[in-house]
mmCIF file of N, CA and C in Angstrom:
data_model
loop_
_atom_site.group_PDB
_atom_site.id
_atom_site.type_symbol
_atom_site.label_atom_id
_atom_site.label_comp_id
_atom_site.label_asym_id
_atom_site.label_seq_id
_atom_site.Cartn_x
_atom_site.Cartn_y
_atom_site.Cartn_z
ATOM 1 N N MET B 154 7.318 -57.634 262.392
ATOM 2 C CA MET B 154 6.017 -57.067 262.167
ATOM 3 C C MET B 154 4.972 -57.885 262.923
ATOM 4 N N ILE B 155 4.179 -57.220 263.750
ATOM 5 C CA ILE B 155 3.130 -57.884 264.513
ATOM 6 C C ILE B 155 1.814 -57.718 263.766
ATOM 7 N N GLU B 156 1.172 -58.839 263.515
ATOM 8 C CA GLU B 156 -0.114 -58.799 262.831
ATOM 9 C C GLU B 156 -1.237 -58.914 263.845
ATOM 10 N N LYS B 157 -2.307 -58.175 263.597
ATOM 11 C CA LYS B 157 -3.487 -58.290 264.449
ATOM 12 C C LYS B 157 -4.287 -59.501 263.993
ATOM 13 N N THR B 158 -4.716 -60.289 264.947
ATOM 14 C CA THR B 158 -5.520 -61.459 264.610
ATOM 15 C C THR B 158 -6.780 -61.470 265.458
ATOM 16 N N THR B 159 -7.770 -62.150 264.989
ATOM 17 C CA THR B 159 -8.979 -62.368 265.765
ATOM 18 C C THR B 159 -9.225 -63.865 265.843
ATOM 19 N N VAL B 160 -9.851 -64.284 266.913
ATOM 20 C CA VAL B 160 -10.159 -65.692 267.102
ATOM 21 C C VAL B 160 -11.664 -65.865 266.987
ATOM 22 N N HIS B 161 -12.083 -66.796 266.166
ATOM 23 C CA HIS B 161 -13.503 -67.085 266.000
ATOM 24 C C HIS B 161 -13.728 -68.578 266.154
ATOM 25 N N ARG B 162 -14.858 -68.924 266.719
ATOM 26 C CA ARG B 162 -15.265 -70.319 266.796
ATOM 27 C C ARG B 162 -16.559 -70.465 266.030
ATOM 28 N N ALA B 163 -16.798 -71.620 265.506
ATOM 29 C CA ALA B 163 -17.996 -71.838 264.699
ATOM 30 C C ALA B 163 -18.890 -72.888 265.328
ATOM 31 N N SER B 164 -20.178 -72.627 265.289
ATOM 32 C CA SER B 164 -21.185 -73.607 265.665
ATOM 33 C C SER B 164 -21.954 -73.935 264.398
ATOM 34 N N VAL B 165 -21.994 -75.196 264.048
ATOM 35 C CA VAL B 165 -22.683 -75.613 262.833
ATOM 36 C C VAL B 165 -23.773 -76.605 263.221
ATOM 37 N N ILE B 166 -24.986 -76.344 262.766
ATOM 38 C CA ILE B 166 -26.101 -77.245 263.036
ATOM 39 C C ILE B 166 -26.408 -78.016 261.766
ATOM 40 N N VAL B 167 -26.378 -79.350 261.876
ATOM 41 C CA VAL B 167 -26.632 -80.227 260.733
ATOM 42 C C VAL B 167 -27.874 -81.052 261.030
ATOM 43 N N GLN B 168 -28.816 -81.063 260.084
ATOM 44 C CA GLN B 168 -30.012 -81.891 260.212
ATOM 45 C C GLN B 168 -30.139 -82.734 258.959
ATOM 46 N N ASN B 169 -30.273 -84.035 259.132
ATOM 47 C CA ASN B 169 -30.406 -84.966 257.999
ATOM 48 C C ASN B 169 -29.291 -84.797 256.973
ATOM 49 N N GLY B 170 -28.082 -84.599 257.448
ATOM 50 C CA GLY B 170 -26.934 -84.484 256.559
ATOM 51 C C GLY B 170 -26.803 -83.144 255.863
ATOM 52 N N GLN B 171 -27.651 -82.171 256.187
ATOM 53 C CA GLN B 171 -27.599 -80.847 255.566
ATOM 54 C C GLN B 171 -27.247 -79.804 256.623
ATOM 55 N N VAL B 172 -26.348 -78.878 256.288
ATOM 56 C CA VAL B 172 -26.044 -77.769 257.189
ATOM 57 C C VAL B 172 -27.227 -76.814 257.147
ATOM 58 N N VAL B 173 -27.844 -76.555 258.305
ATOM 59 C CA VAL B 173 -28.993 -75.657 258.347
ATOM 60 C C VAL B 173 -28.661 -74.322 258.996
ATOM 61 N N GLN B 174 -27.584 -74.255 259.774
ATOM 62 C CA GLN B 174 -27.202 -72.990 260.381
ATOM 63 C C GLN B 174 -25.740 -73.035 260.770
ATOM 64 N N ALA B 175 -25.069 -71.891 260.605
ATOM 65 C CA ALA B 175 -23.696 -71.739 261.077
ATOM 66 C C ALA B 175 -23.614 -70.419 261.822
ATOM 67 N N ILE B 176 -23.006 -70.432 262.995
ATOM 68 C CA ILE B 176 -22.839 -69.205 263.772
ATOM 69 C C ILE B 176 -21.353 -69.045 264.064
ATOM 70 N N ILE B 177 -20.821 -67.892 263.716
ATOM 71 C CA ILE B 177 -19.442 -67.564 264.055
ATOM 72 C C ILE B 177 -19.505 -66.618 265.239
ATOM 73 N N ASP B 178 -18.752 -66.904 266.282
ATOM 74 C CA ASP B 178 -18.847 -66.137 267.514
ATOM 75 C C ASP B 178 -17.453 -65.951 268.091
ATOM 76 N N ASN B 179 -17.113 -64.728 268.497
ATOM 77 C CA ASN B 179 -15.790 -64.503 269.060
ATOM 78 C C ASN B 179 -15.738 -64.756 270.557
ATOM 79 N N GLU B 180 -16.866 -64.876 271.213
ATOM 80 C CA GLU B 180 -16.891 -65.188 272.642
ATOM 81 C C GLU B 180 -17.829 -66.371 272.844
ATOM 82 N N TRP B 181 -17.292 -67.545 272.674
ATOM 83 C CA TRP B 181 -18.087 -68.768 272.694
ATOM 84 C C TRP B 181 -18.671 -69.030 274.073
ATOM 85 N N ASN B 182 -19.930 -69.344 274.115
ATOM 86 C CA ASN B 182 -20.585 -69.728 275.356
ATOM 87 C C ASN B 182 -21.569 -70.836 275.013
ATOM 88 N N GLU B 183 -21.188 -72.067 275.301
ATOM 89 C CA GLU B 183 -22.015 -73.211 274.903
ATOM 90 C C GLU B 183 -23.425 -73.135 275.468
ATOM 91 N N LEU B 184 -23.578 -72.513 276.628
ATOM 92 C CA LEU B 184 -24.900 -72.450 277.233
ATOM 93 C C LEU B 184 -25.867 -71.613 276.410
ATOM 94 N N LYS B 185 -25.335 -70.728 275.573
ATOM 95 C CA LYS B 185 -26.193 -69.871 274.764
ATOM 96 C C LYS B 185 -26.524 -70.487 273.414
ATOM 97 N N GLN B 186 -25.923 -71.615 273.088
ATOM 98 C CA GLN B 186 -26.166 -72.230 271.783
ATOM 99 C C GLN B 186 -27.327 -73.209 271.899
ATOM 100 N N ARG B 187 -28.288 -73.093 271.008
ATOM 101 C CA ARG B 187 -29.468 -73.950 271.032
ATOM 102 C C ARG B 187 -29.782 -74.418 269.624
ATOM 103 N N GLU B 188 -30.908 -75.070 269.466
ATOM 104 C CA GLU B 188 -31.366 -75.496 268.147
ATOM 105 C C GLU B 188 -31.658 -74.272 267.289
ATOM 106 N N ALA B 189 -31.580 -74.429 265.979
ATOM 107 C CA ALA B 189 -31.838 -73.322 265.061
ATOM 108 C C ALA B 189 -33.213 -72.707 265.311
ATOM 109 N N ALA B 190 -34.213 -73.533 265.583
ATOM 110 C CA ALA B 190 -35.573 -73.027 265.792
ATOM 111 C C ALA B 190 -35.679 -72.166 267.041
ATOM 112 N N ASP B 191 -34.793 -72.374 268.009
ATOM 113 C CA ASP B 191 -34.841 -71.619 269.260
ATOM 114 C C ASP B 191 -33.999 -70.350 269.224
ATOM 115 N N TYR B 192 -33.230 -70.141 268.176
ATOM 116 C CA TYR B 192 -32.257 -69.049 268.172
ATOM 117 C C TYR B 192 -32.906 -67.686 268.384
ATOM 118 N N ASP B 193 -34.016 -67.430 267.714
ATOM 119 C CA ASP B 193 -34.651 -66.117 267.807
ATOM 120 C C ASP B 193 -35.233 -65.846 269.188
ATOM 121 N N ASP B 194 -35.529 -66.886 269.953
ATOM 122 C CA ASP B 194 -36.118 -66.713 271.278
ATOM 123 C C ASP B 194 -35.088 -66.378 272.351
ATOM 124 N N LEU B 195 -33.803 -66.402 272.015
ATOM 125 C CA LEU B 195 -32.774 -66.202 273.032
ATOM 126 C C LEU B 195 -32.592 -64.745 273.419
ATOM 127 N N ASN B 196 -33.017 -63.814 272.552
ATOM 128 C CA ASN B 196 -32.849 -62.382 272.804
ATOM 129 C C ASN B 196 -31.411 -62.021 273.142
ATOM 130 N N LEU B 197 -30.479 -62.616 272.424
ATOM 131 C CA LEU B 197 -29.067 -62.323 272.640
ATOM 132 C C LEU B 197 -28.659 -61.086 271.872
ATOM 133 N N ASP B 198 -27.589 -60.459 272.313
ATOM 134 C CA ASP B 198 -27.011 -59.354 271.555
ATOM 135 C C ASP B 198 -26.400 -59.956 270.299
ATOM 136 N N LYS B 199 -26.967 -59.646 269.146
ATOM 137 C CA LYS B 199 -26.497 -60.249 267.909
ATOM 138 C C LYS B 199 -25.400 -59.425 267.247
ATOM 139 N N SER B 200 -24.912 -58.382 267.926
ATOM 140 C CA SER B 200 -23.877 -57.553 267.316
ATOM 141 C C SER B 200 -22.567 -58.316 267.163
ATOM 142 N N ASP B 201 -22.360 -59.381 267.945
ATOM 143 C CA ASP B 201 -21.122 -60.142 267.804
ATOM 144 C C ASP B 201 -21.369 -61.510 267.171
ATOM 145 N N LYS B 202 -22.549 -61.705 266.595
ATOM 146 C CA LYS B 202 -22.857 -62.968 265.932
ATOM 147 C C LYS B 202 -23.539 -62.667 264.610
ATOM 148 N N ILE B 203 -23.257 -63.440 263.613
ATOM 149 C CA ILE B 203 -23.975 -63.333 262.351
ATOM 150 C C ILE B 203 -24.510 -64.715 262.033
ATOM 151 N N PRO B 204 -25.775 -64.979 262.403
ATOM 152 C CA PRO B 204 -26.321 -66.291 262.111
ATOM 153 C C PRO B 204 -26.580 -66.456 260.620
ATOM 154 N N LEU B 205 -26.094 -67.518 260.077
ATOM 155 C CA LEU B 205 -26.244 -67.803 258.655
ATOM 156 C C LEU B 205 -27.074 -69.069 258.525
ATOM 157 N N PHE B 206 -28.149 -69.015 257.766
ATOM 158 C CA PHE B 206 -29.037 -70.157 257.591
ATOM 159 C C PHE B 206 -28.946 -70.668 256.163
ATOM 160 N N TYR B 207 -28.807 -71.965 256.002
ATOM 161 C CA TYR B 207 -28.767 -72.586 254.681
ATOM 162 C C TYR B 207 -30.173 -72.984 254.261
ATOM 163 N N CYS B 208 -30.441 -72.920 252.963
ATOM 164 C CA CYS B 208 -31.749 -73.316 252.431
ATOM 165 C C CYS B 208 -31.904 -74.831 252.493
ATOM 166 N N PRO B 209 -33.130 -75.288 252.776
ATOM 167 C CA PRO B 209 -33.370 -76.733 252.853
ATOM 168 C C PRO B 209 -33.407 -77.370 251.469
ATOM 169 N N ASN B 210 -33.213 -78.660 251.454
ATOM 170 C CA ASN B 210 -33.329 -79.412 250.222
ATOM 171 C C ASN B 210 -34.295 -80.558 250.495
ATOM 172 N N PRO B 211 -35.423 -80.681 249.853
ATOM 173 C CA PRO B 211 -35.858 -79.908 248.684
ATOM 174 C C PRO B 211 -36.294 -78.496 249.072
ATOM 175 N N ARG B 212 -36.246 -77.613 248.107
ATOM 176 C CA ARG B 212 -36.613 -76.216 248.322
ATOM 177 C C ARG B 212 -38.133 -76.073 248.429
ATOM 178 N N PRO B 213 -38.578 -75.028 249.155
ATOM 179 C CA PRO B 213 -40.021 -74.803 249.253
ATOM 180 C C PRO B 213 -40.601 -74.371 247.905
ATOM 181 N N THR B 214 -41.857 -74.686 247.690
ATOM 182 C CA THR B 214 -42.526 -74.263 246.455
ATOM 183 C C THR B 214 -43.605 -73.226 246.742
ATOM 184 N N GLU B 215 -44.128 -73.220 247.961
ATOM 185 C CA GLU B 215 -45.120 -72.231 248.371
ATOM 186 C C GLU B 215 -44.740 -71.697 249.740
ATOM 187 N N CYS B 216 -45.036 -70.403 249.962
ATOM 188 C CA CYS B 216 -44.660 -69.764 251.222
ATOM 189 C C CYS B 216 -45.833 -68.988 251.807
ATOM 190 N N ALA B 217 -45.895 -68.952 253.129
ATOM 191 C CA ALA B 217 -46.887 -68.125 253.815
ATOM 192 C C ALA B 217 -46.479 -66.662 253.679
ATOM 193 N N LYS B 218 -47.447 -65.774 253.720
ATOM 194 C CA LYS B 218 -47.149 -64.342 253.615
ATOM 195 C C LYS B 218 -46.845 -63.818 255.010
ATOM 196 N N GLU B 219 -45.605 -63.943 255.421
ATOM 197 C CA GLU B 219 -45.180 -63.444 256.724
ATOM 198 C C GLU B 219 -43.991 -62.521 256.521
ATOM 199 N N SER B 220 -43.836 -61.585 257.436
ATOM 200 C CA SER B 220 -42.728 -60.642 257.329
ATOM 201 C C SER B 220 -41.634 -61.023 258.317
ATOM 202 N N ASP B 221 -40.534 -61.506 257.795
ATOM 203 C CA ASP B 221 -39.347 -61.866 258.572
ATOM 204 C C ASP B 221 -38.165 -61.627 257.634
ATOM 205 N N PRO B 222 -37.824 -60.341 257.362
ATOM 206 C CA PRO B 222 -36.861 -59.996 256.316
ATOM 207 C C PRO B 222 -35.525 -60.725 256.441
ATOM 208 N N VAL B 223 -35.023 -61.145 255.272
ATOM 209 C CA VAL B 223 -33.715 -61.793 255.203
ATOM 210 C C VAL B 223 -32.944 -61.247 254.009
ATOM 211 N N CYS B 224 -31.627 -61.399 254.067
ATOM 212 C CA CYS B 224 -30.727 -60.998 252.988
ATOM 213 C C CYS B 224 -30.022 -62.259 252.494
ATOM 214 N N SER B 225 -30.126 -62.529 251.192
ATOM 215 C CA SER B 225 -29.539 -63.757 250.645
ATOM 216 C C SER B 225 -28.062 -63.577 250.319
ATOM 217 N N ASN B 226 -27.397 -64.687 250.023
ATOM 218 C CA ASN B 226 -25.987 -64.640 249.639
ATOM 219 C C ASN B 226 -25.787 -63.815 248.367
ATOM 220 N N ASN B 227 -26.849 -63.583 247.600
ATOM 221 C CA ASN B 227 -26.781 -62.757 246.385
ATOM 222 C C ASN B 227 -27.028 -61.285 246.675
ATOM 223 N N LYS B 228 -27.094 -60.918 247.947
ATOM 224 C CA LYS B 228 -27.399 -59.559 248.392
ATOM 225 C C LYS B 228 -28.776 -59.111 247.919
ATOM 226 N N ALA B 229 -29.734 -60.024 247.949
ATOM 227 C CA ALA B 229 -31.116 -59.709 247.578
ATOM 228 C C ALA B 229 -31.992 -59.796 248.823
ATOM 229 N N ASP B 230 -32.905 -58.826 248.974
ATOM 230 C CA ASP B 230 -33.838 -58.827 250.097
ATOM 231 C C ASP B 230 -35.057 -59.687 249.782
ATOM 232 N N PHE B 231 -35.525 -60.408 250.794
ATOM 233 C CA PHE B 231 -36.739 -61.206 250.669
ATOM 234 C C PHE B 231 -37.596 -60.975 251.906
ATOM 235 N N ASN B 232 -38.915 -61.159 251.766
ATOM 236 C CA ASN B 232 -39.838 -60.951 252.889
ATOM 237 C C ASN B 232 -39.661 -61.962 254.006
ATOM 238 N N ASN B 233 -39.183 -63.161 253.666
ATOM 239 C CA ASN B 233 -39.008 -64.195 254.682
ATOM 240 C C ASN B 233 -38.061 -65.272 254.143
ATOM 241 N N PRO B 234 -37.580 -66.159 255.012
ATOM 242 C CA PRO B 234 -36.654 -67.208 254.573
ATOM 243 C C PRO B 234 -37.218 -68.106 253.477
ATOM 244 N N CYS B 235 -38.499 -68.431 253.557
ATOM 245 C CA CYS B 235 -39.106 -69.312 252.557
ATOM 246 C C CYS B 235 -39.011 -68.693 251.166
ATOM 247 N N GLU B 236 -39.344 -67.400 251.050
ATOM 248 C CA GLU B 236 -39.274 -66.715 249.753
ATOM 249 C C GLU B 236 -37.843 -66.716 249.219
ATOM 250 N N ALA B 237 -36.879 -66.510 250.110
ATOM 251 C CA ALA B 237 -35.471 -66.512 249.690
ATOM 252 C C ALA B 237 -35.079 -67.878 249.138
ATOM 253 N N CYS B 238 -35.498 -68.934 249.822
ATOM 254 C CA CYS B 238 -35.081 -70.281 249.434
ATOM 255 C C CYS B 238 -35.842 -70.835 248.233
ATOM 256 N N LYS B 239 -36.938 -70.188 247.842
ATOM 257 C CA LYS B 239 -37.618 -70.585 246.607
ATOM 258 C C LYS B 239 -36.722 -70.314 245.398
ATOM 259 N N LYS B 240 -35.872 -69.289 245.500
ATOM 260 C CA LYS B 240 -34.945 -68.948 244.411
ATOM 261 C C LYS B 240 -33.803 -69.954 244.402
ATOM 262 N N LYS B 241 -33.553 -70.572 243.268
ATOM 263 C CA LYS B 241 -32.502 -71.591 243.182
ATOM 264 C C LYS B 241 -31.105 -71.013 243.355
ATOM 265 N N THR B 242 -30.956 -69.700 243.154
ATOM 266 C CA THR B 242 -29.639 -69.075 243.301
ATOM 267 C C THR B 242 -29.304 -68.769 244.756
ATOM 268 N N THR B 243 -30.282 -68.870 245.651
ATOM 269 C CA THR B 243 -30.037 -68.615 247.072
ATOM 270 C C THR B 243 -29.487 -69.875 247.726
ATOM 271 N N LYS B 244 -28.264 -69.779 248.258
ATOM 272 C CA LYS B 244 -27.666 -70.898 248.989
ATOM 273 C C LYS B 244 -27.901 -70.733 250.485
ATOM 274 N N TRP B 245 -27.784 -69.480 250.970
ATOM 275 C CA TRP B 245 -27.947 -69.193 252.388
ATOM 276 C C TRP B 245 -28.464 -67.775 252.540
ATOM 277 N N TYR B 246 -28.903 -67.451 253.751
ATOM 278 C CA TYR B 246 -29.397 -66.107 254.031
ATOM 279 C C TYR B 246 -29.035 -65.717 255.454
ATOM 280 N N ILE B 247 -29.046 -64.403 255.680
ATOM 281 C CA ILE B 247 -28.799 -63.825 256.998
ATOM 282 C C ILE B 247 -30.079 -63.124 257.410
ATOM 283 N N LYS B 248 -30.471 -63.250 258.674
ATOM 284 C CA LYS B 248 -31.675 -62.584 259.166
ATOM 285 C C LYS B 248 -31.489 -61.075 259.084
ATOM 286 N N GLY B 249 -32.521 -60.379 258.639
ATOM 287 C CA GLY B 249 -32.482 -58.926 258.524
ATOM 288 C C GLY B 249 -32.284 -58.480 257.090
ATOM 289 N N SER B 250 -32.562 -57.233 256.868
ATOM 290 C CA SER B 250 -32.462 -56.641 255.539
ATOM 291 C C SER B 250 -31.010 -56.525 255.087
ATOM 292 N N CYS B 251 -30.805 -56.565 253.788
ATOM 293 C CA CYS B 251 -29.460 -56.343 253.238
ATOM 294 C C CYS B 251 -28.961 -54.944 253.598
ATOM 295 N N ALA B 252 -29.894 -54.023 253.850
ATOM 296 C CA ALA B 252 -29.527 -52.654 254.206
ATOM 297 C C ALA B 252 -28.743 -52.600 255.517
ATOM 298 N N LEU B 253 -28.838 -53.665 256.332
ATOM 299 C CA LEU B 253 -28.038 -53.706 257.557
ATOM 300 C C LEU B 253 -26.559 -53.755 257.228
ATOM 301 N N GLY B 254 -26.220 -54.257 256.042
ATOM 302 C CA GLY B 254 -24.882 -54.135 255.496
ATOM 303 C C GLY B 254 -23.803 -55.043 256.029
ATOM 304 N N PHE B 255 -24.119 -56.215 256.567
ATOM 305 C CA PHE B 255 -23.067 -57.094 257.070
ATOM 306 C C PHE B 255 -22.046 -57.440 255.990
ATOM 307 N N ILE B 256 -22.511 -57.821 254.805
ATOM 308 C CA ILE B 256 -21.592 -58.247 253.747
ATOM 309 C C ILE B 256 -20.825 -57.058 253.190
ATOM 310 N N ASP B 257 -21.521 -55.923 252.962
ATOM 311 C CA ASP B 257 -20.840 -54.724 252.465
ATOM 312 C C ASP B 257 -19.839 -54.197 253.482
ATOM 313 N N LYS B 258 -20.207 -54.214 254.765
ATOM 314 C CA LYS B 258 -19.298 -53.736 255.810
ATOM 315 C C LYS B 258 -18.037 -54.589 255.837
ATOM 316 N N ALA B 259 -18.196 -55.879 255.687
ATOM 317 C CA ALA B 259 -17.035 -56.771 255.680
ATOM 318 C C ALA B 259 -16.095 -56.422 254.539
ATOM 319 N N SER B 260 -16.633 -56.200 253.357
ATOM 320 C CA SER B 260 -15.798 -55.856 252.201
ATOM 321 C C SER B 260 -15.087 -54.531 252.414
ATOM 322 N N ASN B 261 -15.808 -53.536 252.925
ATOM 323 C CA ASN B 261 -15.199 -52.224 253.169
ATOM 324 C C ASN B 261 -14.104 -52.303 254.224
ATOM 325 N N ASP B 262 -14.368 -53.027 255.310
ATOM 326 C CA ASP B 262 -13.357 -53.167 256.361
ATOM 327 C C ASP B 262 -12.105 -53.837 255.825
ATOM 328 N N LEU B 263 -12.284 -54.861 255.008
ATOM 329 C CA LEU B 263 -11.142 -55.570 254.444
ATOM 330 C C LEU B 263 -10.319 -54.641 253.551
ATOM 331 N N GLN B 264 -10.994 -53.854 252.714
ATOM 332 C CA GLN B 264 -10.296 -52.931 251.823
ATOM 333 C C GLN B 264 -9.559 -51.845 252.597
ATOM 334 N N ASN B 265 -10.086 -51.467 253.759
ATOM 335 C CA ASN B 265 -9.451 -50.432 254.577
ATOM 336 C C ASN B 265 -8.466 -50.999 255.588
ATOM 337 N N GLY B 266 -8.215 -52.294 255.526
ATOM 338 C CA GLY B 266 -7.218 -52.910 256.397
ATOM 339 C C GLY B 266 -7.649 -53.099 257.830
ATOM 340 N N LYS B 267 -8.933 -53.110 258.095
ATOM 341 C CA LYS B 267 -9.388 -53.349 259.464
ATOM 342 C C LYS B 267 -10.469 -54.417 259.461
ATOM 343 N N ILE B 268 -10.429 -55.254 260.442
ATOM 344 C CA ILE B 268 -11.410 -56.324 260.566
ATOM 345 C C ILE B 268 -12.037 -56.220 261.951
ATOM 346 N N THR B 269 -13.352 -56.159 261.987
ATOM 347 C CA THR B 269 -14.078 -56.166 263.253
ATOM 348 C C THR B 269 -14.676 -57.553 263.449
ATOM 349 N N THR B 270 -15.255 -57.774 264.607
ATOM 350 C CA THR B 270 -15.921 -59.054 264.846
ATOM 351 C C THR B 270 -16.977 -59.306 263.786
ATOM 352 N N GLU B 271 -17.782 -58.264 263.508
ATOM 353 C CA GLU B 271 -18.864 -58.422 262.545
ATOM 354 C C GLU B 271 -18.330 -58.685 261.148
ATOM 355 N N SER B 272 -17.356 -57.884 260.724
ATOM 356 C CA SER B 272 -16.863 -58.049 259.354
ATOM 357 C C SER B 272 -16.073 -59.340 259.208
ATOM 358 N N GLY B 273 -15.318 -59.704 260.216
ATOM 359 C CA GLY B 273 -14.575 -60.961 260.153
ATOM 360 C C GLY B 273 -15.508 -62.148 260.045
ATOM 361 N N SER B 274 -16.576 -62.128 260.830
ATOM 362 C CA SER B 274 -17.551 -63.216 260.785
ATOM 363 C C SER B 274 -18.225 -63.296 259.430
ATOM 364 N N ALA B 275 -18.613 -62.144 258.892
ATOM 365 C CA ALA B 275 -19.284 -62.134 257.587
ATOM 366 C C ALA B 275 -18.359 -62.636 256.496
ATOM 367 N N LEU B 276 -17.089 -62.257 256.554
ATOM 368 C CA LEU B 276 -16.130 -62.716 255.546
ATOM 369 C C LEU B 276 -15.927 -64.219 255.623
ATOM 370 N N ILE B 277 -15.773 -64.733 256.828
ATOM 371 C CA ILE B 277 -15.584 -66.171 257.003
ATOM 372 C C ILE B 277 -16.780 -66.925 256.434
ATOM 373 N N LEU B 278 -17.979 -66.459 256.773
ATOM 374 C CA LEU B 278 -19.184 -67.129 256.298
ATOM 375 C C LEU B 278 -19.339 -67.021 254.792
ATOM 376 N N ALA B 279 -19.054 -65.853 254.232
ATOM 377 C CA ALA B 279 -19.203 -65.659 252.789
ATOM 378 C C ALA B 279 -18.244 -66.555 252.016
ATOM 379 N N VAL B 280 -16.982 -66.606 252.443
ATOM 380 C CA VAL B 280 -15.992 -67.434 251.756
ATOM 381 C C VAL B 280 -16.309 -68.907 251.953
ATOM 382 N N TRP B 281 -16.694 -69.270 253.170
ATOM 383 C CA TRP B 281 -17.019 -70.655 253.484
ATOM 384 C C TRP B 281 -18.175 -71.135 252.606
ATOM 385 N N ALA B 282 -19.228 -70.333 252.504
ATOM 386 C CA ALA B 282 -20.386 -70.719 251.700
ATOM 387 C C ALA B 282 -20.034 -70.759 250.214
ATOM 388 N N GLN B 283 -19.194 -69.830 249.784
ATOM 389 C CA GLN B 283 -18.818 -69.763 248.374
ATOM 390 C C GLN B 283 -17.990 -70.973 247.958
ATOM 391 N N ASN B 284 -17.140 -71.441 248.864
ATOM 392 C CA ASN B 284 -16.258 -72.563 248.553
ATOM 393 C C ASN B 284 -16.894 -73.918 248.849
ATOM 394 N N GLY B 285 -18.142 -73.893 249.277
ATOM 395 C CA GLY B 285 -18.859 -75.147 249.502
ATOM 396 C C GLY B 285 -18.535 -75.733 250.821
#
């Protein structure tokens, strides 16, 4: 029996001993990897990457009113990363609304016996974050 496999590589950004971002990518290109703050400026095709951002410690207590939607590990939508990280139950978030469905798509693909780049990446990140 031949099993289908996918290969993923991970880029993890650590600042002051804390993981601040993890990117799972099936086509690694070191030249495209930058600091977490520069990620949004790259204008890369994000269909094959799911950037996952960890909340800082200490957590924010006040946030600016800006619109930069994120989806937390609890599948909750927030207006911006700061609002997400104010909640103590939020460990990490993905850029974009939960309606984009990265986590749900991963679960559905797994149940249907198929794994895509997107769903495989989301599953790896979800399990990795859940297991610490």
